[in-house]
Amino acid sequence: MEQRLANCVQLTVNEKQFIENALLSELRVDGRGPLEYRKLSIKFGKDDGSAEVQLGETRVMSFVSAQLVQPYKDRPNEGTLSIFTEFSPMADPSFEPGRPGESAVELGRIIDRGLRESRAIDTESLCILSAKLVWAIRIDIHILDNAGNLVDAANIAALASLLTFRRPECSLGGEDGQQVVVHPPEVREPLPLILHHLPVAVTFGFFSNENLVVLDPTYHEEAVMTGRMTATLNANGDVCAIQKPGEQGIFQHIIMHCLKLAHVKAGDITAKIKDAVEKHNNERALQKIKRRSSSVSVDVCGTTARLRGKQNQSGGGKDNSHLDQLKPKDEANFMECDATSSGQVQINKKDEGSKNFTGGPSSWYGKKDPYSECVNSDLLKAPMDSEC
Amino acid sequence: MRQIRAEIGAVSKADGSAIFEMGNTKVIAAVYGPREVQNRSQQMSDQTLVRCEYSMANFSTGDRMRKPKGGDRRSTEISLVIRQTVEACILTHLMPRSQIDIYVQVLQADGGTRSACINAATLAFADAGIPMRDLVTSCSVGYLHSTPLLDLNYVEHSAGGPDVTVGILPKLDKVTLLQMDSKLPIDILENVMQLSTEGCKAIANYIREILLENAKQLEYRRGV
């Protein structure tokens, strides 16, 4: 409630009238046409499953993590999915810290509806032991900058991070085949999630003049518009979710027209997401080849040590809390060595629970690994062997 | 469509109230207002402040529910939706600097609670005498085994098919509320929405009859 009021207070009557009059001649304040999207850029973090989306000036970050839990009683064979949104006051002064406000809850539920009911994620593949252990996927969405149309940006971020998320592979072992062994990523390649289709959200704004419809409203347009509708569709033409929460009444034919528009836009956005994810996957594959060669020698010293999340990762804090809850097997082999000779060099190796750290010098020097030519990996290895 | 039953004036303290039943789903709505704004910082100088609270009684579903401490997200969303739907139809600019509260409580839940709440809210507003552009009526439609089904109950809803809730302003023929989940191709959605519009118009006729009855009763009691 307070958020809406804050929005209304900031705009003067002149600004409102200007925006509406400009729209009558099919012009928008930032120069777009009424049915154009702003520039979309998708970036990925170092961890698997973290994505940052920038739609015009709106920035949203999303992070996916997984945890082993007991399934719900009525669905013993399916994994679970939960979405948490955080509207940080850094994004917009009208957001309050602490409990999510109405629009935060609504955003979370729109994305949830698009993913859950339409069965975009294959939850049955997340089941390890029926009725005992399944993977619980948790998507955390952080709003970094609110410049309008948070729903679409957050949805794209959630999809991008789901596509790049990798969960550790696990196998059943033990005498009765009931013990679950979670393999660290060095032993077995972590697996991607199975996504059947990509539900993309497209938001429309309606104004007091019934013939005006805009796509991807900006912050000021959101303050002026009298109604909005978010349609979540996939590229196949299926409508996965619609959310038109009251407000202005619209004729049915306009709604159908909007849905057809949304179908076209959803196709565009799906293509962009897939491109970005593919590029990222290719880069990761290249990096992995370099990482493998250096991590094999570090494995020789198998001491257990405390995990220190030194690397600046977008979801570092969350990883630690998930690690606490996982039950690692006895053969935890991760270690931490200080190469004191080279100053601040620290090498962290992952254990089986943490899927988002990458060990080895090559990966934390940066994505493009520019230092591998300059740094002689032998020099790094020598002091470590002497310490351990 | 299931059997509908409505009753006006259930809560005597409220300015307007109504009970609305759709089959086994029973909802009670109470409207307080227009009255003085309780939180001065939220007062709006050009229109009325509408607040809505939706809650499901613990005994409304088969198993007794525990209310989650942090505020149920579903209830928050439905409160938001009802508030915005209702704000679209009442003439808020006629009552500036005042507040209208609407409280909706689900007594029996058997699918379609959202629609029943909106219908009950409309009746309660009419009972409170708050000026409205048009009635808002709502009903839900599903699509199972290639048949559109009007007014789903809980069993049909749990079958996993799509659930479309539509709220319209019947005389103006405009769609206010539209919520959908689960997958559905666009052309089938069009049929489904058509069916729900007809359902909503039927409910609107029934509501008008009830209001007319109520008005006659009031006339009679006043001895006109």
XYZ file of C-alpha atoms in Angstrom:
612
model
C 0.000 0.000 0.000
C 2.725 2.397 0.964
C 4.573 1.565 -2.199
C 1.682 2.592 -4.353
C 1.239 5.806 -2.487
C 4.908 6.596 -2.777
C 4.690 6.143 -6.494
C 1.741 8.475 -6.851
C 3.263 11.157 -4.698
C 6.358 11.547 -6.775
C 4.756 12.358 -10.092
C 3.345 15.794 -10.711
C 0.139 16.344 -12.610
C 2.135 17.857 -15.455
C 4.292 14.771 -15.783
C 1.283 12.507 -15.778
C -0.457 14.483 -18.443
C 2.670 14.662 -20.530
C 3.126 10.913 -20.472
C -0.494 10.288 -21.387
C -0.570 12.865 -24.165
C 2.642 11.559 -25.647
C 1.157 8.096 -25.707
C -1.789 9.342 -27.696
C 0.659 10.023 -30.504
C 2.332 6.656 -29.880
C 5.427 8.160 -28.317
C 6.957 7.154 -25.068
C 9.096 9.289 -22.890
C 12.218 7.199 -23.461
C 11.748 7.203 -27.217
C 10.418 3.690 -27.611
C 7.311 2.695 -29.486
C 4.428 1.485 -27.342
C 5.174 -2.156 -28.030
C 8.932 -2.201 -27.750
C 10.999 -3.774 -25.054
C 13.982 -2.096 -23.508
C 17.456 -3.424 -24.039
C 17.897 -6.759 -22.332
C 21.245 -8.036 -21.145
C 21.809 -11.244 -19.220
C 25.000 -11.835 -17.301
C 26.004 -14.831 -15.295
C 27.953 -15.011 -12.118
C 30.802 -17.340 -11.390
C 28.601 -19.813 -9.593
C 26.334 -22.185 -11.376
C 22.861 -20.863 -11.055
C 23.403 -17.160 -10.587
C 22.221 -14.649 -13.132
C 21.858 -10.918 -13.340
C 19.437 -9.387 -15.770
C 19.332 -5.793 -16.849
C 16.201 -4.645 -18.648
C 16.757 -0.995 -19.488
C 17.673 0.374 -16.090
C 15.937 -2.306 -14.077
C 18.382 -4.739 -12.526
C 17.438 -8.016 -10.970
C 19.645 -10.770 -9.664
C 18.617 -14.344 -9.180
C 20.274 -17.292 -7.508
C 19.302 -20.942 -7.504
C 20.355 -23.424 -4.874
C 19.351 -26.946 -4.017
C 19.080 -28.865 -0.851
C 18.121 -32.404 0.083
C 14.868 -32.553 2.016
C 12.015 -34.846 2.753
C 9.257 -34.557 0.178
C 5.676 -33.557 0.911
C 3.514 -36.441 1.999
C 1.082 -36.190 -0.865
C 3.838 -35.969 -3.476
C 6.511 -38.446 -2.453
C 8.089 -38.657 -5.875
C 8.526 -35.033 -6.689
C 11.084 -32.432 -5.764
C 9.954 -29.037 -4.536
C 10.403 -25.545 -5.851
C 10.207 -22.384 -3.798
C 10.734 -18.790 -4.756
C 11.809 -16.034 -2.402
C 11.886 -12.422 -3.376
C 13.721 -9.640 -1.691
C 12.887 -6.089 -2.505
C 15.906 -4.290 -1.205
C 15.421 -0.616 -0.282
C 18.487 0.042 -2.411
C 16.306 -0.470 -5.438
C 13.572 1.956 -4.540
C 13.165 4.132 -1.457
C 9.568 3.038 -1.094
C 10.567 -0.580 -0.433
C 10.747 -1.440 3.202
C 13.363 -3.841 4.510
C 12.203 -6.931 6.304
C 9.010 -8.728 5.482
C 8.023 -8.694 1.829
C 5.328 -6.189 0.970
C 2.343 -6.838 -1.257
C 4.080 -6.326 -4.544
C 6.973 -8.536 -3.481
C 4.572 -11.331 -2.634
C 2.702 -10.817 -5.880
C 5.894 -10.934 -7.935
C 6.978 -14.128 -6.251
C 3.616 -15.718 -6.857
C 3.451 -14.723 -10.515
C 6.819 -16.329 -11.182
C 5.878 -19.307 -9.065
C 2.649 -19.848 -10.971
C 4.425 -19.644 -14.278
C 6.968 -22.275 -13.292
C 5.066 -24.612 -11.060
C 1.664 -25.284 -12.550
C 2.859 -25.331 -16.111
C 5.388 -27.986 -15.140
C 8.298 -26.108 -16.614
C 10.719 -27.840 -14.253
C 10.667 -31.597 -14.214
C 10.227 -32.200 -10.523
C 10.157 -35.972 -10.784
C 13.766 -36.047 -11.877
C 14.628 -34.368 -8.590
C 13.553 -37.370 -6.609
C 16.349 -39.517 -5.224
C 14.661 -41.793 -2.729
C 10.920 -41.920 -2.982
C 9.246 -40.497 0.121
C 12.607 -39.925 1.800
C 14.921 -37.611 -0.047
C 14.307 -35.200 -2.835
C 15.993 -32.072 -4.039
C 14.364 -28.823 -2.992
C 15.139 -26.086 -5.464
C 15.140 -22.620 -4.041
C 15.189 -19.519 -6.218
C 16.166 -16.254 -4.543
C 15.398 -13.099 -6.450
C 16.939 -9.817 -5.422
C 15.818 -6.549 -6.882
C 18.795 -4.282 -7.275
C 17.322 -1.374 -9.177
C 13.664 -0.649 -9.810
C 13.098 1.212 -13.050
C 9.767 -0.371 -13.862
C 8.615 -3.806 -14.927
C 10.204 -5.873 -12.206
C 8.085 -8.902 -13.025
C 9.512 -9.485 -16.481
C 13.089 -8.876 -15.427
C 12.774 -11.128 -12.409
C 11.209 -13.865 -14.495
C 14.013 -13.749 -17.052
C 16.587 -13.811 -14.252
C 14.899 -16.815 -12.661
C 14.836 -18.684 -15.975
C 18.449 -17.839 -16.783
C 19.653 -19.005 -13.419
C 17.597 -22.202 -13.609
C 19.135 -22.992 -16.965
C 22.679 -22.562 -15.713
C 22.196 -24.245 -12.365
C 23.939 -27.547 -11.842
C 23.082 -29.886 -9.045
C 25.515 -32.490 -7.741
C 25.001 -35.986 -8.937
C 24.170 -38.527 -6.344
C 23.976 -42.253 -6.338
C 22.531 -44.805 -4.025
C 24.991 -46.908 -2.127
C 25.402 -48.706 1.123
C 24.318 -52.179 2.052
C 20.613 -51.809 1.512
C 20.843 -49.320 -1.314
C 19.300 -46.658 0.885
C 22.312 -44.513 1.578
C 22.702 -41.553 -0.652
C 26.141 -40.464 -1.719
C 26.368 -36.947 -3.036
C 29.326 -36.634 -5.336
C 31.446 -33.505 -5.360
C 31.751 -31.816 -8.720
C 35.345 -32.898 -9.144
C 34.403 -36.533 -8.978
C 31.294 -36.432 -11.094
C 30.011 -33.707 -13.324
C 27.040 -31.914 -11.789
C 23.780 -32.212 -13.677
C 21.598 -29.492 -15.086
C 17.917 -29.231 -14.257
C 15.464 -30.531 -16.805
C 13.305 -27.700 -18.090
C 10.536 -28.653 -20.466
C 9.813 -25.157 -21.678
C 10.556 -21.574 -20.744
C 7.607 -19.559 -19.468
C 8.366 -15.915 -20.182
C 6.402 -13.117 -18.522
C 5.276 -10.154 -20.595
C 3.745 -7.178 -18.821
C 1.283 -4.744 -20.343
C 0.165 -1.408 -18.988
C -3.267 0.089 -19.555
C -4.200 3.717 -19.274
C -7.400 5.643 -18.776
C -7.745 5.977 -22.521
C -8.810 2.477 -23.472
C -6.937 2.219 -26.712
C -3.550 2.773 -25.123
C -1.538 -0.307 -24.358
C 2.164 -0.274 -23.610
C 4.591 -3.092 -23.195
C 7.350 -3.079 -20.586
C 6.342 0.027 -18.625
C 9.002 2.177 -17.016
C 8.849 3.473 -13.466
C 7.034 6.667 -14.408
C 4.640 4.905 -16.707
C 3.801 2.539 -13.875
C 2.811 5.480 -11.731
C 0.536 6.819 -14.443
C -1.056 3.637 -15.689
C -4.386 2.566 -14.357
C -4.177 -1.136 -14.978
C -1.683 -3.834 -15.801
C -1.622 -7.394 -16.958
C 1.199 -9.921 -16.903
C 0.917 -12.820 -19.306
C 3.353 -15.692 -18.965
C 3.708 -17.659 -22.150
C 6.142 -20.043 -23.658
C 7.449 -20.074 -27.176
C 5.016 -22.826 -28.177
C 2.031 -20.558 -27.776
C 0.773 -21.968 -24.507
C -0.346 -19.477 -21.937
C 1.162 -20.552 -18.636
C -0.225 -17.893 -16.364
C -2.083 -14.618 -16.531
C -2.239 -12.080 -13.785
C -4.510 -9.128 -14.137
C -5.129 -8.112 -10.566
C -8.227 -5.985 -10.770
C -7.854 -2.290 -11.524
C -9.195 -0.925 -14.721
C -11.669 -2.909 -16.738
C -10.571 -3.897 -20.231
C -12.560 -5.297 -23.125
C -12.016 -8.916 -23.856
C -10.846 -8.389 -27.406
C -8.054 -6.125 -26.192
C -6.949 -8.866 -23.842
C -6.832 -11.411 -26.649
C -4.884 -8.940 -28.772
C -2.396 -8.484 -25.942
C -1.978 -12.225 -25.593
C -1.111 -12.578 -29.236
C 1.455 -9.780 -28.916
C 2.848 -11.450 -25.857
C 3.306 -14.652 -27.814
C 5.560 -12.897 -30.315
C 7.569 -11.156 -27.614
C 7.925 -14.335 -25.624
C 9.500 -15.972 -28.648
C 12.051 -13.131 -28.905
C 12.928 -13.217 -25.267
C 13.225 -17.000 -25.208
C 15.692 -16.818 -28.074
C 17.755 -14.185 -26.240
C 17.832 -16.194 -23.054
C 18.886 -19.330 -24.863
C 21.675 -17.475 -26.691
C 23.054 -16.003 -23.518
C 22.923 -19.344 -21.722
C 24.648 -21.103 -24.589
C 27.457 -18.576 -24.671
C 27.903 -18.935 -20.966
C 27.965 -22.714 -21.190
C 30.603 -22.624 -23.883
C 32.778 -20.379 -21.766
C 32.387 -22.629 -18.794
C 33.308 -25.669 -20.818
C 36.514 -23.972 -21.924
C 37.362 -23.004 -18.383
C 36.762 -26.460 -17.092
C 39.417 -27.942 -19.276
C 41.981 -25.633 -17.763
C 40.713 -26.226 -14.246
C 40.944 -29.979 -14.430
C 44.669 -29.994 -15.067
C 45.532 -27.960 -11.979
C 43.070 -29.495 -9.576
C 44.345 -33.066 -9.969
C 47.655 -32.332 -8.250
C 46.009 -30.502 -5.370
C 43.973 -33.591 -4.566
C 47.059 -35.376 -3.333
C 46.893 -33.818 0.111
C 43.607 -35.008 1.518
C 43.219 -33.188 4.776
C 39.886 -31.995 5.994
C 39.714 -28.364 6.900
C 37.233 -25.651 7.626
C 35.572 -24.100 4.643
C 36.144 -20.416 4.206
C 34.131 -18.721 1.589
C 36.830 -16.290 0.556
C 35.808 -15.815 -2.996
C 33.400 -13.044 -3.803
C 30.486 -14.904 -5.077
C 27.050 -13.596 -5.423
C 25.526 -16.250 -3.269
C 28.353 -16.973 -0.892
C 26.352 -16.449 2.264
C 23.553 -18.669 1.125
C 25.940 -21.465 0.246
C 27.218 -21.636 3.790
C 23.791 -22.004 5.260
C 22.929 -24.798 2.857
C 26.170 -26.533 3.645
C 25.355 -26.586 7.311
C 22.218 -28.507 6.630
C 23.639 -31.099 4.324
C 25.027 -34.236 5.873
C 28.357 -34.937 4.253
C 29.750 -38.402 4.021
C 32.821 -39.262 6.036
C 35.185 -39.009 3.162
C 34.884 -35.274 2.993
C 37.841 -34.219 1.067
C 38.184 -30.610 0.708
C 41.064 -28.666 1.959
C 42.404 -25.259 2.202
C 46.000 -24.419 1.701
C 47.732 -21.181 2.092
C 50.508 -20.485 -0.246
C 52.180 -18.011 1.987
C 54.995 -17.387 -0.401
C 52.733 -15.767 -2.903
C 50.967 -13.619 -0.372
C 47.227 -13.674 -0.553
C 46.851 -16.754 -2.659
C 44.345 -19.104 -1.173
C 42.917 -22.182 -2.676
C 39.611 -23.539 -1.542
C 38.391 -26.873 -2.652
C 34.773 -27.801 -2.579
C 33.254 -30.602 -0.608
C 30.403 -32.640 -1.885
C 27.782 -30.364 -0.549
C 28.905 -27.165 -2.086
C 28.200 -27.066 -5.715
C 28.929 -23.492 -6.364
C 32.565 -23.158 -5.537
C 35.193 -23.889 -8.067
C 38.609 -24.848 -6.869
C 41.881 -24.284 -8.527
C 43.673 -21.137 -9.428
C 42.362 -20.711 -12.904
C 38.715 -20.183 -12.146
C 38.964 -17.548 -9.462
C 41.291 -15.361 -11.384
C 38.409 -14.345 -13.583
C 36.225 -15.646 -16.307
C 38.631 -15.229 -19.129
C 41.484 -16.612 -17.089
C 43.954 -13.998 -18.245
C 46.563 -14.863 -15.693
C 47.119 -18.438 -16.637
C 49.748 -17.319 -19.045
C 51.453 -15.065 -16.527
C 51.243 -17.287 -13.500
C 53.346 -20.370 -13.547
C 51.166 -23.020 -11.975
C 54.223 -24.985 -10.911
C 55.298 -22.131 -8.708
C 51.949 -22.279 -6.961
C 51.973 -26.031 -6.531
C 55.450 -26.259 -5.038
C 54.812 -24.317 -1.795
C 51.497 -26.126 -1.237
C 53.053 -29.547 -1.357
C 55.624 -28.465 1.153
C 52.950 -27.185 3.555
C 50.787 -30.270 3.393
C -22.512 -23.800 -12.390
C -23.145 -24.730 -8.809
C -26.114 -23.572 -6.818
C -25.734 -19.990 -5.608
C -27.185 -18.543 -2.481
C -26.695 -15.080 -1.076
C -27.797 -13.279 2.026
C -27.433 -9.630 2.886
C -26.990 -8.111 6.306
C -25.298 -10.976 8.090
C -23.022 -8.826 10.266
C -25.143 -6.292 12.092
C -22.278 -4.070 13.236
C -20.868 -3.599 9.746
C -22.100 -0.925 7.400
C -22.673 -3.577 4.793
C -22.262 -7.307 4.829
C -23.152 -10.374 2.850
C -22.801 -14.119 2.824
C -22.275 -15.744 -0.536
C -22.445 -19.448 -1.231
C -21.406 -21.198 -4.427
C -22.103 -24.875 -3.942
C -20.173 -25.814 -0.818
C -18.015 -22.714 -0.797
C -19.273 -20.212 1.739
C -17.808 -16.773 2.224
C -18.768 -13.854 4.440
C -17.853 -10.260 3.625
C -18.177 -7.177 5.824
C -17.672 -3.576 4.768
C -16.908 -0.745 7.157
C -16.966 2.693 5.705
C -16.649 5.301 4.514
C -15.167 6.368 7.797
C -12.310 8.427 9.162
C -8.874 7.312 8.097
C -7.145 5.629 10.986
C -3.624 6.159 9.770
C -3.283 9.809 8.892
C -0.128 9.256 6.835
C -2.063 7.128 4.371
C -4.858 9.589 3.825
C -5.428 10.515 0.201
C -6.828 13.918 -0.545
C -8.541 13.040 -3.780
C -9.905 9.584 -3.195
C -10.825 7.071 -0.593
C -8.407 4.551 0.862
C -9.590 0.982 0.393
C -8.173 -1.739 2.612
C -8.949 -5.379 2.230
C -8.191 -8.377 4.325
C -8.806 -11.913 3.168
C -8.494 -14.859 5.476
C -9.523 -18.460 5.504
C -10.955 -19.799 8.707
C -9.034 -22.692 10.191
C -12.052 -24.929 9.873
C -12.795 -24.028 6.257
C -10.909 -26.873 4.635
C -11.079 -30.581 5.374
C -8.018 -30.663 7.632
C -7.731 -27.923 10.173
C -5.140 -25.447 8.923
C -2.598 -23.681 11.024
C -2.182 -20.058 10.078
C 1.442 -19.409 9.150
C 2.991 -16.805 11.391
C 4.565 -14.528 8.838
C 1.391 -13.785 6.980
C 0.299 -16.265 4.414
C 1.536 -15.244 0.970
C -1.552 -16.520 -0.744
C -3.785 -14.471 1.518
C -1.694 -11.375 0.896
C -1.992 -11.830 -2.820
C -5.712 -12.464 -2.752
C -6.241 -9.435 -0.510
C -4.351 -7.339 -3.021
C -6.379 -8.729 -5.878
C -9.731 -8.184 -4.202
C -8.800 -4.673 -3.187
C -7.767 -3.685 -6.673
C -10.778 -5.322 -8.267
C -13.114 -3.490 -5.954
C -11.289 -0.183 -6.308
C -11.920 -0.306 -10.010
C -15.652 -0.397 -9.565
C -16.377 1.916 -6.654
C -16.375 5.628 -7.259
C -13.443 6.442 -5.015
C -13.264 10.102 -5.927
C -16.631 10.754 -4.306
C -15.300 10.026 -0.835
C -11.928 11.699 -0.417
C -9.989 11.595 2.844
C -11.913 8.584 4.056
C -11.339 4.904 4.415
C -13.327 1.858 3.434
C -12.410 -1.481 4.936
C -13.549 -4.766 3.577
C -13.001 -7.981 5.468
C -13.605 -11.281 3.741
C -13.546 -14.555 5.568
C -13.895 -17.969 3.998
C -16.060 -20.211 6.123
C -16.182 -23.249 3.863
C -13.706 -23.764 1.065
C -14.561 -26.033 -1.839
C -12.890 -24.347 -4.771
C -13.635 -20.935 -6.237
C -13.040 -19.019 -3.024
C -11.600 -16.055 -4.859
C -14.719 -15.667 -6.984
C -17.058 -16.117 -4.066
C -15.136 -13.444 -2.153
C -15.491 -10.914 -4.929
C -19.187 -11.635 -5.331
C -19.721 -11.331 -1.598
C -17.750 -8.078 -1.580
C -19.953 -6.620 -4.295
C -23.076 -7.455 -2.350
C -21.609 -6.034 0.831
C -20.711 -2.778 -0.903
C -24.193 -2.515 -2.320
C -25.626 -3.138 1.141
C -23.392 -0.423 2.579
C -24.661 2.023 0.008
C -21.266 2.820 -1.452
C -21.523 4.289 -4.958
C -20.339 1.877 -7.629
C -19.899 2.001 -11.365
C -21.219 -1.481 -11.825
C -21.386 -4.747 -9.966
C -18.255 -6.909 -10.105
C -18.963 -10.568 -10.473
C -16.514 -13.340 -10.839
C -16.387 -17.030 -11.472
C -13.773 -19.622 -12.256
C -13.489 -21.897 -15.243
C -11.333 -24.913 -15.852
C -10.461 -27.093 -18.784
C -10.320 -30.846 -18.246
C -10.423 -33.556 -20.907
C -10.938 -30.955 -23.634
C -14.084 -29.604 -22.012
C -14.370 -26.186 -20.455
C -15.895 -26.553 -16.993
C -17.650 -23.693 -15.285
C -17.208 -23.093 -11.573
C -14.685 -25.674 -10.460
C -14.872 -27.242 -7.069
C -11.906 -28.451 -5.064
C -11.765 -31.934 -6.556
C -11.819 -30.646 -10.115
C -9.244 -28.036 -9.253
C -6.852 -30.575 -7.757
C -7.034 -32.613 -10.931
C -4.274 -30.354 -12.169
C -5.916 -28.704 -15.131
C -5.866 -24.990 -15.738
C -7.916 -22.705 -13.537
C -9.006 -19.359 -14.920
C -10.652 -16.859 -12.584
C -12.395 -14.005 -14.343
C -14.019 -10.956 -12.818
C -16.108 -8.695 -15.008
C -18.213 -5.580 -14.865
C -21.290 -7.097 -16.498
C -23.124 -4.021 -17.798
C -19.964 -2.393 -19.113
C -18.761 -5.741 -20.435
C -15.222 -5.188 -19.264
C -12.829 -7.637 -17.688
C -11.333 -6.450 -14.400
C -9.775 -9.532 -12.921
C -8.078 -12.268 -14.867
C -5.887 -14.876 -13.281
C -4.802 -18.113 -14.781
C -2.439 -20.891 -13.913
C -1.273 -24.050 -15.651
C -0.750 -24.338 -19.377
C -3.387 -23.604 -21.947
C -3.112 -22.710 -25.657
C -4.316 -19.235 -26.586
C -7.311 -20.215 -28.711
C -8.729 -22.488 -26.058
C -8.263 -19.670 -23.579
C -10.551 -17.546 -25.687
C -13.361 -20.088 -25.468
C -12.820 -20.516 -21.801
C -13.026 -16.798 -21.177
C -16.216 -16.599 -23.190
C -17.782 -19.253 -20.986
C -16.698 -17.516 -17.824
C -18.150 -14.214 -19.029
C -21.495 -15.878 -19.456
C -21.214 -17.409 -16.006
C -20.424 -14.049 -14.496
C -23.411 -12.450 -16.183
C -25.647 -15.155 -14.743
C -24.278 -14.431 -11.287
C -24.828 -10.722 -11.859
C -28.487 -11.347 -12.643
C -28.863 -13.339 -9.461
C -27.173 -10.619 -7.421
C -29.490 -8.019 -8.889
C -32.490 -10.087 -7.895
C -31.186 -10.415 -4.363
C -30.597 -6.687 -4.118
C -34.073 -5.983 -5.414
C -35.533 -8.376 -2.827
C -33.541 -6.681 -0.128
C -34.731 -3.248 -1.202
C -38.337 -4.432 -1.135
C -37.843 -5.818 2.364
C -36.421 -2.508 3.572
C -39.364 -0.666 2.026
C -41.792 -2.983 3.745
C -40.124 -2.587 7.125
C -40.168 1.147 6.858
C -43.821 0.950 6.193
C -43.831 2.686 2.850
